Amino acid sequence: METKIKIHLADDHQVLIDGILAVLKTNPNFEVVGFSLNGENLVERVAKNEAHVLVMDINMPEKDGIQVLREFNEKGFTCKVIILSSYDDPKLIKEVIKLGASGYLTKQCAGENIVDAITSVAQGNQYFSSTIKDKVFDIFTENNQRQALSIEDIISGITTRELEILGYICEEKSGKDISELLNISPNTVETHRKNLMKKLKVKSSVGLVLFATKHNLISIQ
Amino acid sequence: METKIKIHLADDHQVLIDGILAVLKTNPNFEVVGFSLNGENLVERVAKNEAHVLVMDINMPEKDGIQVLREFNEKGFTCKVIILSSYDDPKLIKEVIKLGASGYLTKQCAGENIVDAITSVAQGNQYFSSTIKDKVFDIFTENNQRQALSIEDIISGITTRELEILGYICEEKSGKDISELLNISPNTVETHRKNLMKKLKVKSSVGLVLFATKHNLISIQ
DNA sequence: AGTTTTCTCACCAAAATTGGTGATATAAAA
DNA sequence: TTTTATATCACCAATTTTGGTGAGAAAACT
């Protein structure tokens, strides 16, 4: 082993960082050059430390993992990224792979898997656990077999204005309320609402709210 | 240090277990006697190993942390419990304290905090991080200062029939649909709906759905 | 036994939602 | 440049929801 693999860790759970730190310390090929508890300035910090591998959670304060990946692509950095997430939602996996992550592990994995994953992606390979590979397969078959619209397609068919209005509906605002908030005619608001209902195949505003909460289109406070 | 502190770890994230394991290994006073990835037979396993301290997550498959704590109380075990959760929801903290947990840490805490917490509770003390103490204070003031009805009081004011109808509303059923499902007059359904809106202080069916989802009165599928 | 709660139903009027069609201006994409 | 997508608005009719009041019967509680 000529040079050590430089690693940066990012997760809002400090206890997990400390734990992985302790695990990685046992391997002489690894050198943890930094860690972050949120996504702020993460790209800059990784670049400055010249880390080879970034092990990152998706859910982080300030800036989430998806945004960080986008930034990596925009700025053309070559640092390999391994996602370490609690969730194995197909939508998320699809997005993450599209954004060029080299690996994806769920937190159900063993500490040893992280060691393997880091070694693997540092050599230019990819590393996905078998459960993740299964999910990817599901996405593939879903996209090629079913002619019906997938949830992703439905969601991507919503316009920004519609999403904005959906947000207000989910805040218990009436049509008139919204029209006053946006300075548009009540008729327009109702048109948007109707188009939303048609697109999301629901029968009422309650259906809109249910769809939005189910697919995390809005944040519930 | 006469005898080592026997510790059992329970968390569905293996990587976190491995991490904490690595952290605790550095302290000669600690001995991890077992770990679990879910709540199944957790109480039995802890009892068999005669662990002094159980560090446990709330969210676990098979049996969650709350259920495990209940079982501990029923069976009268003396093992100290430290909750290590991602969430710091006041309701959860309140419940956990009521069930006799000796400590509560969020996963935002440092690995060192776990060491401190274990040492502390093993000596018979309690260990709560300052952010958790703040939350407890909030609960206290909420219960004693405000004369307004607490969420719990509001929820307990809902009758079974109303809850039933709330469930149907959250399934996007119309008033007429519900009246047919329950074989009652549409007027009755609307009366229930109106009473619900008054009790929950919301302005529309959307408000009802939001209240129900926020407080887990219904299960979203 | 008497009181309270819950469930039931009715009637009324105002307001809002739902389900259509059609049309215009503007911006984006092919 | 032509087409497409988006946002805007109007008009219409049917239906539903909302906000009241009042009231009877059954169940639960004191």
Short mmCIF file of C-alpha atoms (C1' of nucleotides) in Angstrom, two decimals:
data_model
loop_
_atom_site.label_atom_id
_atom_site.label_comp_id
_atom_site.label_asym_id
_atom_site.label_seq_id
_atom_site.Cartn_x
_atom_site.Cartn_y
_atom_site.Cartn_z
CA MET A 1 0.00 0.00 0.00
CA GLU A 2 1.77 3.07 -1.28
CA THR A 3 -0.37 5.90 0.07
CA LYS A 4 -3.19 5.80 2.54
CA ILE A 5 -6.77 6.26 1.43
CA LYS A 6 -7.94 9.66 2.59
CA ILE A 7 -11.48 9.57 3.94
CA HIS A 8 -13.98 12.23 4.92
CA LEU A 9 -17.07 11.32 6.99
CA ALA A 10 -20.34 13.25 6.98
CA ASP A 11 -23.31 12.38 9.19
CA ASP A 12 -25.39 14.43 11.57
CA HIS A 13 -25.08 11.69 14.21
CA GLN A 14 -21.82 12.39 15.94
CA VAL A 15 -21.97 9.09 17.76
CA LEU A 16 -21.97 7.28 14.43
CA ILE A 17 -19.02 9.34 13.21
CA ASP A 18 -17.10 8.51 16.37
CA GLY A 19 -17.99 4.87 15.95
CA ILE A 20 -16.87 4.63 12.32
CA LEU A 21 -13.77 6.57 13.26
CA ALA A 22 -12.94 3.91 15.84
CA VAL A 23 -13.58 1.15 13.31
CA LEU A 24 -11.48 2.70 10.55
CA LYS A 25 -8.63 3.41 12.94
CA THR A 26 -7.92 -0.31 13.10
CA ASN A 27 -7.03 -0.35 9.40
CA PRO A 28 -3.61 1.12 8.60
CA ASN A 29 -4.54 1.84 4.98
CA PHE A 30 -7.09 4.40 5.99
CA GLU A 31 -6.65 7.96 7.06
CA VAL A 32 -9.68 9.96 8.10
CA VAL A 33 -8.82 13.52 7.07
CA GLY A 34 -12.01 15.15 8.27
CA PHE A 35 -15.62 14.82 9.26
CA SER A 36 -18.76 16.96 9.10
CA LEU A 37 -21.97 17.01 11.10
CA ASN A 38 -23.90 18.80 8.34
CA GLY A 39 -23.71 19.53 4.65
CA GLU A 40 -22.49 23.09 4.97
CA ASN A 41 -19.29 23.76 3.05
CA LEU A 42 -18.89 20.01 2.78
CA VAL A 43 -17.75 20.14 -0.84
CA GLU A 44 -15.16 22.80 -0.04
CA ARG A 45 -13.84 20.93 2.96
CA VAL A 46 -13.53 17.66 1.06
CA ALA A 47 -11.72 19.43 -1.76
CA LYS A 48 -9.34 21.18 0.58
CA ASN A 49 -8.43 17.95 2.38
CA GLU A 50 -8.05 16.17 -0.95
CA ALA A 51 -10.06 13.25 0.36
CA HIS A 52 -10.30 10.25 -1.94
CA VAL A 53 -13.52 8.92 -0.49
CA LEU A 54 -16.49 10.68 1.11
CA VAL A 55 -18.78 8.55 3.28
CA MET A 56 -21.97 10.58 3.61
CA ASP A 57 -25.49 10.36 4.98
CA ILE A 58 -28.43 11.71 2.96
CA ASN A 59 -30.29 13.35 5.80
CA MET A 60 -28.17 16.21 7.05
CA PRO A 61 -28.95 19.69 8.30
CA GLU A 62 -28.17 22.76 6.19
CA LYS A 63 -27.54 20.80 2.99
CA ASP A 64 -28.59 17.24 2.29
CA GLY A 65 -26.60 14.54 0.56
CA ILE A 66 -28.42 14.97 -2.75
CA GLN A 67 -27.52 18.64 -2.90
CA VAL A 68 -23.91 17.85 -2.05
CA LEU A 69 -23.74 15.29 -4.86
CA ARG A 70 -25.16 17.85 -7.30
CA GLU A 71 -22.49 20.31 -6.24
CA PHE A 72 -19.79 17.70 -6.78
CA ASN A 73 -21.00 17.21 -10.32
CA GLU A 74 -21.23 20.93 -11.06
CA LYS A 75 -17.70 21.53 -9.86
CA GLY A 76 -16.35 18.36 -11.42
CA PHE A 77 -14.63 16.93 -8.37
CA THR A 78 -13.30 13.42 -8.60
CA CYS A 79 -13.76 12.38 -4.98
CA LYS A 80 -15.63 9.08 -4.73
CA VAL A 81 -18.82 9.14 -2.72
CA ILE A 82 -20.34 6.35 -0.64
CA ILE A 83 -23.83 6.99 0.65
CA LEU A 84 -24.55 5.64 4.11
CA SER A 85 -28.26 6.07 4.73
CA SER A 86 -30.92 4.74 7.07
CA TYR A 87 -33.28 4.32 4.17
CA ASP A 88 -33.30 2.10 1.11
CA ASP A 89 -36.05 3.88 -0.74
CA PRO A 90 -35.77 3.00 -4.45
CA LYS A 91 -36.42 6.61 -5.43
CA LEU A 92 -33.46 7.71 -3.35
CA ILE A 93 -31.17 5.00 -4.67
CA LYS A 94 -32.10 5.85 -8.23
CA GLU A 95 -31.40 9.53 -7.67
CA VAL A 96 -28.10 8.85 -5.91
CA ILE A 97 -26.83 6.53 -8.63
CA LYS A 98 -27.84 9.03 -11.29
CA LEU A 99 -25.82 11.66 -9.45
CA GLY A 100 -22.75 9.47 -9.65
CA ALA A 101 -22.31 7.97 -6.19
CA SER A 102 -19.87 5.05 -6.19
CA GLY A 103 -21.49 3.15 -3.37
CA TYR A 104 -24.60 2.87 -1.26
CA LEU A 105 -24.86 1.21 2.14
CA THR A 106 -27.72 1.15 4.58
CA LYS A 107 -26.97 1.62 8.24
CA GLN A 108 -28.11 -1.94 8.78
CA CYS A 109 -24.75 -2.99 7.34
CA ALA A 110 -21.80 -4.11 9.42
CA GLY A 111 -18.80 -1.95 10.16
CA GLU A 112 -16.74 -4.31 8.04
CA ASN A 113 -18.86 -3.47 4.99
CA ILE A 114 -17.75 0.13 5.22
CA VAL A 115 -14.14 -0.99 5.20
CA ASP A 116 -14.80 -3.12 2.11
CA ALA A 117 -16.79 -0.37 0.42
CA ILE A 118 -14.07 2.22 0.95
CA THR A 119 -11.38 -0.13 -0.34
CA SER A 120 -13.52 -0.98 -3.33
CA VAL A 121 -14.44 2.52 -4.46
CA ALA A 122 -10.90 3.79 -3.84
CA GLN A 123 -9.78 1.30 -6.49
CA GLY A 124 -12.32 2.73 -8.90
CA ASN A 125 -14.96 0.05 -8.41
CA GLN A 126 -18.50 0.43 -7.20
CA TYR A 127 -19.92 -1.02 -4.02
CA PHE A 128 -23.57 -1.73 -3.46
CA SER A 129 -24.92 -4.22 -0.98
CA SER A 130 -27.02 -7.05 -2.37
CA THR A 131 -30.23 -5.61 -0.95
CA ILE A 132 -29.52 -2.36 -2.77
CA LYS A 133 -28.80 -4.26 -5.98
CA ASP A 134 -32.20 -5.90 -5.63
CA LYS A 135 -33.87 -2.51 -5.32
CA VAL A 136 -32.09 -1.27 -8.43
CA PHE A 137 -33.33 -4.33 -10.26
CA ASP A 138 -36.86 -3.49 -9.14
CA ILE A 139 -36.51 0.03 -10.49
CA PHE A 140 -35.29 -1.37 -13.80
CA THR A 141 -38.15 -3.80 -14.21
CA GLU A 142 -40.65 -1.20 -13.09
CA ASN A 143 -39.47 1.26 -15.72
CA ASN A 144 -39.47 -1.26 -18.55
CA GLN A 145 -42.40 -3.51 -17.85
CA ARG A 146 -45.15 -1.32 -16.57
CA GLN A 147 -46.80 0.98 -19.01
CA ALA A 148 -48.58 2.81 -16.21
CA LEU A 149 -47.09 6.01 -14.91
CA SER A 150 -44.78 5.55 -11.96
CA ILE A 151 -45.07 7.77 -8.93
CA GLU A 152 -41.85 9.48 -9.99
CA ASP A 153 -43.32 10.35 -13.36
CA ILE A 154 -46.48 11.66 -11.75
CA ILE A 155 -44.52 13.83 -9.35
CA SER A 156 -42.25 15.17 -12.06
CA GLY A 157 -45.39 16.17 -13.97
CA ILE A 158 -46.30 18.69 -11.29
CA THR A 159 -45.32 22.24 -12.15
CA THR A 160 -43.67 24.59 -9.68
CA ARG A 161 -46.76 26.75 -9.46
CA GLU A 162 -48.90 23.71 -8.79
CA LEU A 163 -46.48 22.54 -6.13
CA GLU A 164 -46.64 25.97 -4.55
CA ILE A 165 -50.41 25.82 -4.41
CA LEU A 166 -50.32 22.25 -3.17
CA GLY A 167 -48.18 23.52 -0.32
CA TYR A 168 -50.77 26.11 0.64
CA ILE A 169 -53.57 23.56 0.42
CA CYS A 170 -51.59 21.40 2.82
CA GLU A 171 -51.49 24.40 5.16
CA GLU A 172 -55.27 24.35 5.35
CA LYS A 173 -55.60 27.47 3.23
CA SER A 174 -58.82 27.92 1.25
CA GLY A 175 -58.91 28.79 -2.42
CA LYS A 176 -59.61 32.42 -1.61
CA ASP A 177 -56.81 32.54 0.94
CA ILE A 178 -54.36 31.29 -1.65
CA SER A 179 -55.59 33.66 -4.35
CA GLU A 180 -54.99 36.56 -1.97
CA LEU A 181 -51.57 35.26 -0.94
CA LEU A 182 -50.43 34.94 -4.54
CA ASN A 183 -52.39 37.90 -5.91
CA ILE A 184 -54.12 35.84 -8.54
CA SER A 185 -57.77 35.14 -9.28
CA PRO A 186 -59.58 32.50 -7.20
CA ASN A 187 -60.49 30.91 -10.52
CA THR A 188 -56.85 30.37 -11.31
CA VAL A 189 -56.23 28.75 -7.96
CA GLU A 190 -59.14 26.39 -8.53
CA THR A 191 -57.83 25.57 -11.99
CA HIS A 192 -54.47 24.65 -10.52
CA ARG A 193 -56.19 22.60 -7.86
CA LYS A 194 -58.25 20.78 -10.46
CA ASN A 195 -55.21 20.09 -12.62
CA LEU A 196 -53.42 18.74 -9.56
CA MET A 197 -56.33 16.45 -8.77
CA LYS A 198 -56.36 15.17 -12.32
CA LYS A 199 -52.60 14.60 -12.37
CA LEU A 200 -52.49 12.91 -8.98
CA LYS A 201 -55.68 10.97 -9.66
CA VAL A 202 -57.37 11.99 -6.44
CA LYS A 203 -60.94 13.00 -5.73
CA SER A 204 -60.59 15.91 -3.33
CA SER A 205 -58.27 18.25 -1.48
CA VAL A 206 -57.93 15.58 1.17
CA GLY A 207 -56.54 13.31 -1.55
CA LEU A 208 -54.04 16.02 -2.48
CA VAL A 209 -52.88 16.33 1.11
CA LEU A 210 -52.58 12.56 1.48
CA PHE A 211 -50.54 12.31 -1.69
CA ALA A 212 -48.30 15.15 -0.60
CA THR A 213 -47.64 13.69 2.84
CA LYS A 214 -47.14 10.17 1.51
CA HIS A 215 -44.52 11.27 -0.98
CA ASN A 216 -42.94 13.95 1.15
CA LEU A 217 -43.84 16.70 -1.28
CA ILE A 218 -44.45 18.98 1.65
CA SER A 219 -42.93 19.29 5.10
CA ILE A 220 -45.29 18.74 7.99
CA GLN A 221 -44.58 20.90 10.99
CA MET B 1 -12.49 -0.66 39.49
CA GLU B 2 -13.51 -3.97 40.98
CA THR B 3 -15.71 -5.48 38.28
CA LYS B 4 -16.31 -4.37 34.76
CA ILE B 5 -19.59 -2.77 33.73
CA LYS B 6 -21.48 -5.26 31.61
CA ILE B 7 -23.15 -3.62 28.64
CA HIS B 8 -25.70 -4.77 26.08
CA LEU B 9 -26.25 -2.79 22.87
CA ALA B 10 -29.48 -2.77 20.86
CA ASP B 11 -29.90 -0.91 17.58
CA ASP B 12 -31.10 -1.97 14.16
CA HIS B 13 -28.14 -0.21 12.55
CA GLN B 14 -25.33 -2.71 12.70
CA VAL B 15 -22.82 -0.12 11.63
CA LEU B 16 -23.66 1.93 14.70
CA ILE B 17 -23.32 -1.10 16.96
CA ASP B 18 -19.92 -1.88 15.45
CA GLY B 19 -18.92 1.74 15.89
CA ILE B 20 -19.95 1.96 19.54
CA LEU B 21 -18.29 -1.40 20.10
CA ALA B 22 -15.04 0.02 18.80
CA VAL B 23 -15.41 3.11 20.99
CA LEU B 24 -16.22 1.17 24.17
CA LYS B 25 -13.35 -1.25 23.56
CA THR B 26 -10.90 1.54 24.39
CA ASN B 27 -12.23 1.68 27.96
CA PRO B 28 -11.03 -1.16 30.21
CA ASN B 29 -13.93 -0.70 32.65
CA PHE B 30 -16.46 -1.75 30.04
CA GLU B 31 -17.39 -5.18 28.83
CA VAL B 32 -19.94 -5.52 26.04
CA VAL B 33 -21.67 -8.80 26.81
CA GLY B 34 -24.06 -8.79 23.88
CA PHE B 35 -25.83 -6.85 21.18
CA SER B 36 -29.15 -7.05 19.35
CA LEU B 37 -30.32 -5.80 15.97
CA ASN B 38 -33.98 -5.91 16.96
CA GLY B 39 -36.17 -6.04 20.05
CA GLU B 40 -36.95 -9.73 19.84
CA ASN B 41 -36.10 -11.58 23.07
CA LEU B 42 -34.09 -8.55 24.08
CA VAL B 43 -35.28 -8.65 27.69
CA GLU B 44 -34.44 -12.34 27.99
CA ARG B 45 -31.01 -11.91 26.47
CA VAL B 46 -30.15 -8.97 28.72
CA ALA B 47 -31.29 -10.94 31.76
CA LYS B 48 -29.30 -14.02 30.79
CA ASN B 49 -26.10 -12.02 30.27
CA GLU B 50 -26.70 -10.16 33.53
CA ALA B 51 -25.91 -6.89 31.81
CA HIS B 52 -25.77 -3.83 34.06
CA VAL B 53 -26.57 -1.32 31.35
CA LEU B 54 -28.62 -1.57 28.18
CA VAL B 55 -27.99 1.04 25.50
CA MET B 56 -31.01 0.88 23.24
CA ASP B 57 -32.59 2.60 20.26
CA ILE B 58 -36.34 3.28 20.19
CA ASN B 59 -36.95 2.35 16.57
CA MET B 60 -36.27 -1.34 16.22
CA PRO B 61 -37.91 -4.10 14.20
CA GLU B 62 -40.04 -6.76 15.91
CA LYS B 63 -40.29 -4.91 19.20
CA ASP B 64 -39.60 -1.24 19.80
CA GLY B 65 -37.77 0.33 22.72
CA ILE B 66 -40.96 1.43 24.45
CA GLN B 67 -42.30 -2.12 24.49
CA VAL B 68 -38.98 -3.40 25.81
CA LEU B 69 -39.05 -0.86 28.65
CA ARG B 70 -42.58 -1.93 29.53
CA GLU B 71 -41.45 -5.54 29.69
CA PHE B 72 -38.56 -4.59 31.95
CA ASN B 73 -41.01 -2.99 34.36
CA GLU B 74 -43.43 -5.92 34.29
CA LYS B 75 -40.70 -8.40 35.05
CA GLY B 76 -39.00 -6.15 37.58
CA PHE B 77 -35.50 -6.27 36.15
CA THR B 78 -32.94 -3.90 37.56
CA CYS B 79 -30.83 -3.40 34.46
CA LYS B 80 -30.31 0.30 33.75
CA VAL B 81 -31.46 1.53 30.38
CA ILE B 82 -30.01 4.33 28.29
CA ILE B 83 -32.05 5.35 25.27
CA LEU B 84 -30.03 6.29 22.20
CA SER B 85 -32.47 7.70 19.68
CA SER B 86 -32.39 9.77 16.53
CA TYR B 87 -35.32 11.79 17.76
CA ASP B 88 -35.83 14.19 20.63
CA ASP B 89 -39.60 14.38 20.46
CA PRO B 90 -40.87 15.61 23.86
CA LYS B 91 -43.69 13.07 23.83
CA LEU B 92 -41.15 10.29 23.42
CA ILE B 93 -38.87 11.62 26.14
CA LYS B 94 -41.79 11.93 28.51
CA GLU B 95 -42.87 8.37 27.83
CA VAL B 96 -39.37 7.00 28.19
CA ILE B 97 -38.74 8.75 31.50
CA LYS B 98 -42.09 7.55 32.81
CA LEU B 99 -41.07 4.02 31.93
CA GLY B 100 -37.96 4.35 34.07
CA ALA B 101 -35.10 4.87 31.64
CA SER B 102 -31.95 6.10 33.36
CA GLY B 103 -30.62 8.08 30.46
CA TYR B 104 -31.50 9.55 27.10
CA LEU B 105 -29.05 10.52 24.38
CA THR B 106 -29.69 11.63 20.83
CA LYS B 107 -27.50 10.26 18.10
CA GLN B 108 -26.20 13.77 17.61
CA CYS B 109 -24.13 13.20 20.75
CA ALA B 110 -20.44 12.34 20.75
CA GLY B 111 -19.09 8.86 21.38
CA GLU B 112 -17.61 10.19 24.57
CA ASN B 113 -21.09 11.01 25.87
CA ILE B 114 -22.02 7.36 25.72
CA VAL B 115 -19.00 6.50 27.82
CA ASP B 116 -19.99 9.14 30.36
CA ALA B 117 -23.62 8.07 30.32
CA ILE B 118 -22.80 4.42 30.92
CA THR B 119 -20.44 5.28 33.77
CA SER B 120 -23.04 7.56 35.26
CA VAL B 121 -26.04 5.23 35.19
CA ALA B 122 -23.94 2.28 36.34
CA GLN B 123 -23.31 4.26 39.52
CA GLY B 124 -27.02 4.71 39.96
CA ASN B 125 -27.22 8.23 38.59
CA GLN B 126 -29.21 9.49 35.66
CA TYR B 127 -27.75 10.92 32.48
CA PHE B 128 -29.59 13.28 30.19
CA SER B 129 -27.97 15.65 27.74
CA SER B 130 -28.69 19.34 28.23
CA THR B 131 -30.89 19.50 25.13
CA ILE B 132 -33.00 16.69 26.54
CA LYS B 133 -33.22 18.47 29.89
CA ASP B 134 -34.51 21.52 28.06
CA LYS B 135 -37.21 19.45 26.40
CA VAL B 136 -38.26 18.01 29.74
CA PHE B 137 -38.49 21.51 31.10
CA ASP B 138 -40.74 22.44 28.19
CA ILE B 139 -43.02 19.51 28.97
CA PHE B 140 -43.18 20.59 32.60
CA THR B 141 -44.07 24.19 31.84
CA GLU B 142 -46.55 23.12 29.19
CA ASN B 143 -48.38 20.92 31.65
CA ASN B 144 -48.43 23.43 34.48
CA GLN B 145 -48.61 26.88 32.98
CA ARG B 146 -50.90 26.67 30.05
CA GLN B 147 -54.52 26.51 30.82
CA ALA B 148 -55.19 25.64 27.21
CA LEU B 149 -56.00 22.07 26.40
CA SER B 150 -52.99 19.91 25.63
CA ILE B 151 -52.94 17.75 22.54
CA GLU B 152 -53.46 14.69 24.70
CA ASP B 153 -56.61 16.18 26.19
CA ILE B 154 -57.90 17.10 22.78
CA ILE B 155 -57.27 13.62 21.45
CA SER B 156 -58.89 11.95 24.43
CA GLY B 157 -61.96 14.10 23.78
CA ILE B 158 -62.54 12.37 20.47
CA THR B 159 -65.17 9.67 20.65
CA THR B 160 -64.77 6.26 19.02
CA ARG B 161 -67.41 7.02 16.43
CA GLU B 162 -65.71 10.29 15.58
CA LEU B 163 -62.38 8.52 15.28
CA GLU B 164 -63.98 6.00 12.98
CA ILE B 165 -65.31 8.73 10.75
CA LEU B 166 -62.00 10.58 10.91
CA GLY B 167 -60.41 7.41 9.60
CA TYR B 168 -62.73 7.32 6.61
CA ILE B 169 -62.18 11.00 5.91
CA CYS B 170 -58.45 10.26 5.84
CA GLU B 171 -59.19 7.60 3.24
CA GLU B 172 -60.59 10.28 0.94
CA LYS B 173 -64.16 9.10 1.45
CA SER B 174 -66.90 11.68 0.97
CA GLY B 175 -69.66 12.28 3.47
CA LYS B 176 -72.07 10.25 1.37
CA ASP B 177 -69.57 7.40 1.01
CA ILE B 178 -69.18 7.23 4.77
CA SER B 179 -72.92 7.38 5.43
CA GLU B 180 -73.36 4.40 3.11
CA LEU B 181 -70.47 2.50 4.67
CA LEU B 182 -71.87 2.97 8.17
CA ASN B 183 -75.54 2.86 7.20
CA ILE B 184 -76.31 6.18 8.81
CA SER B 185 -77.68 9.45 7.48
CA PRO B 186 -75.33 11.82 5.65
CA ASN B 187 -76.50 14.45 8.13
CA THR B 188 -75.09 12.40 10.96
CA VAL B 189 -71.77 12.03 9.25
CA GLU B 190 -71.59 15.77 8.71
CA THR B 191 -72.48 16.36 12.35
CA HIS B 192 -69.60 14.14 13.41
CA ARG B 193 -67.31 15.90 11.01
CA LYS B 194 -68.36 19.29 12.34
CA ASN B 195 -67.88 18.17 15.93
CA LEU B 196 -64.46 16.89 15.03
CA MET B 197 -63.53 20.19 13.43
CA LYS B 198 -64.67 22.06 16.50
CA LYS B 199 -62.79 19.77 18.85
CA LEU B 200 -59.59 19.77 16.84
CA LYS B 201 -59.89 23.48 16.09
CA VAL B 202 -59.41 23.11 12.37
CA LYS B 203 -61.16 24.80 9.48
CA SER B 204 -61.69 22.00 6.99
CA SER B 205 -61.38 18.31 6.25
CA VAL B 206 -57.82 19.01 5.18
CA GLY B 207 -57.20 20.24 8.71
CA LEU B 208 -58.65 17.02 10.08
CA VAL B 209 -56.34 14.94 7.91
CA LEU B 210 -53.34 17.03 8.92
CA PHE B 211 -54.18 16.66 12.60
CA ALA B 212 -54.65 12.93 12.20
CA THR B 213 -51.37 12.39 10.38
CA LYS B 214 -49.44 14.68 12.72
CA HIS B 215 -50.60 12.83 15.80
CA ASN B 216 -50.63 9.37 14.30
CA LEU B 217 -54.35 8.97 14.86
CA ILE B 218 -54.54 7.09 11.61
CA SER B 219 -52.17 4.81 9.74
CA ILE B 220 -51.13 5.97 6.31
CA GLN B 221 -50.65 3.19 3.80
"C1'" DA C 1 -82.49 7.24 39.62
"C1'" DG C 2 -80.71 10.96 37.59
"C1'" DT C 3 -77.09 13.11 34.82
"C1'" DT C 4 -73.99 13.27 31.15
"C1'" DT C 5 -72.15 11.64 27.00
"C1'" DT C 6 -72.62 9.76 22.67
"C1'" DC C 7 -74.88 8.81 18.55
"C1'" DT C 8 -78.40 9.83 15.86
"C1'" DC C 9 -81.10 12.89 12.55
"C1'" DA C 10 -83.31 17.11 10.54
"C1'" DC C 11 -83.53 21.73 8.54
"C1'" DC C 12 -81.56 25.87 6.94
"C1'" DA C 13 -78.43 29.16 4.45
"C1'" DA C 14 -74.01 30.66 3.00
"C1'" DA C 15 -69.73 29.40 1.15
"C1'" DA C 16 -66.60 26.44 -1.14
"C1'" DT C 17 -65.45 22.72 -3.97
"C1'" DT C 18 -65.76 19.97 -8.00
"C1'" DG C 19 -66.05 19.11 -13.06
"C1'" DG C 20 -66.56 20.84 -17.28
"C1'" DT C 21 -65.12 24.00 -21.51
"C1'" DG C 22 -62.65 27.54 -23.58
"C1'" DA C 23 -59.37 31.19 -24.18
"C1'" DT C 24 -55.08 34.30 -23.92
"C1'" DA C 25 -50.17 35.53 -23.15
"C1'" DT C 26 -45.72 34.05 -22.33
"C1'" DA C 27 -41.91 31.21 -21.99
"C1'" DA C 28 -39.56 27.02 -23.26
"C1'" DA C 29 -38.57 23.33 -26.33
"C1'" DA C 30 -38.37 20.91 -30.77
"C1'" DT D 1 -40.34 28.89 -36.47
"C1'" DT D 2 -43.76 26.06 -34.96
"C1'" DT D 3 -45.19 23.50 -31.27
"C1'" DT D 4 -45.66 22.63 -26.47
"C1'" DA D 5 -45.98 23.73 -21.68
"C1'" DT D 6 -47.23 26.89 -18.19
"C1'" DA D 7 -49.82 30.27 -15.90
"C1'" DT D 8 -53.55 32.99 -16.13
"C1'" DC D 9 -58.71 33.89 -16.06
"C1'" DA D 10 -63.86 33.34 -16.98
"C1'" DC D 11 -68.37 31.16 -16.91
"C1'" DC D 12 -71.39 27.56 -15.79
"C1'" DA D 13 -73.92 23.97 -13.09
"C1'" DA D 14 -74.05 20.41 -9.72
"C1'" DT D 15 -72.51 18.94 -5.53
"C1'" DT D 16 -70.31 19.23 -1.12
"C1'" DT D 17 -68.84 21.43 2.75
"C1'" DT D 18 -69.32 24.49 6.46
"C1'" DG D 19 -71.75 26.65 10.42
"C1'" DG D 20 -75.66 27.11 12.87
"C1'" DT D 21 -79.70 25.24 15.98
"C1'" DG D 22 -82.44 21.80 17.97
"C1'" DA D 23 -83.77 17.42 19.52
"C1'" DG D 24 -84.72 12.31 20.51
"C1'" DA D 25 -82.88 7.69 21.98
"C1'" DA D 26 -79.45 4.84 23.91
"C1'" DA D 27 -75.44 4.03 26.60
"C1'" DA D 28 -72.40 5.15 30.20
"C1'" DC D 29 -71.42 7.21 34.40
"C1'" DT D 30 -72.45 9.01 39.34
#
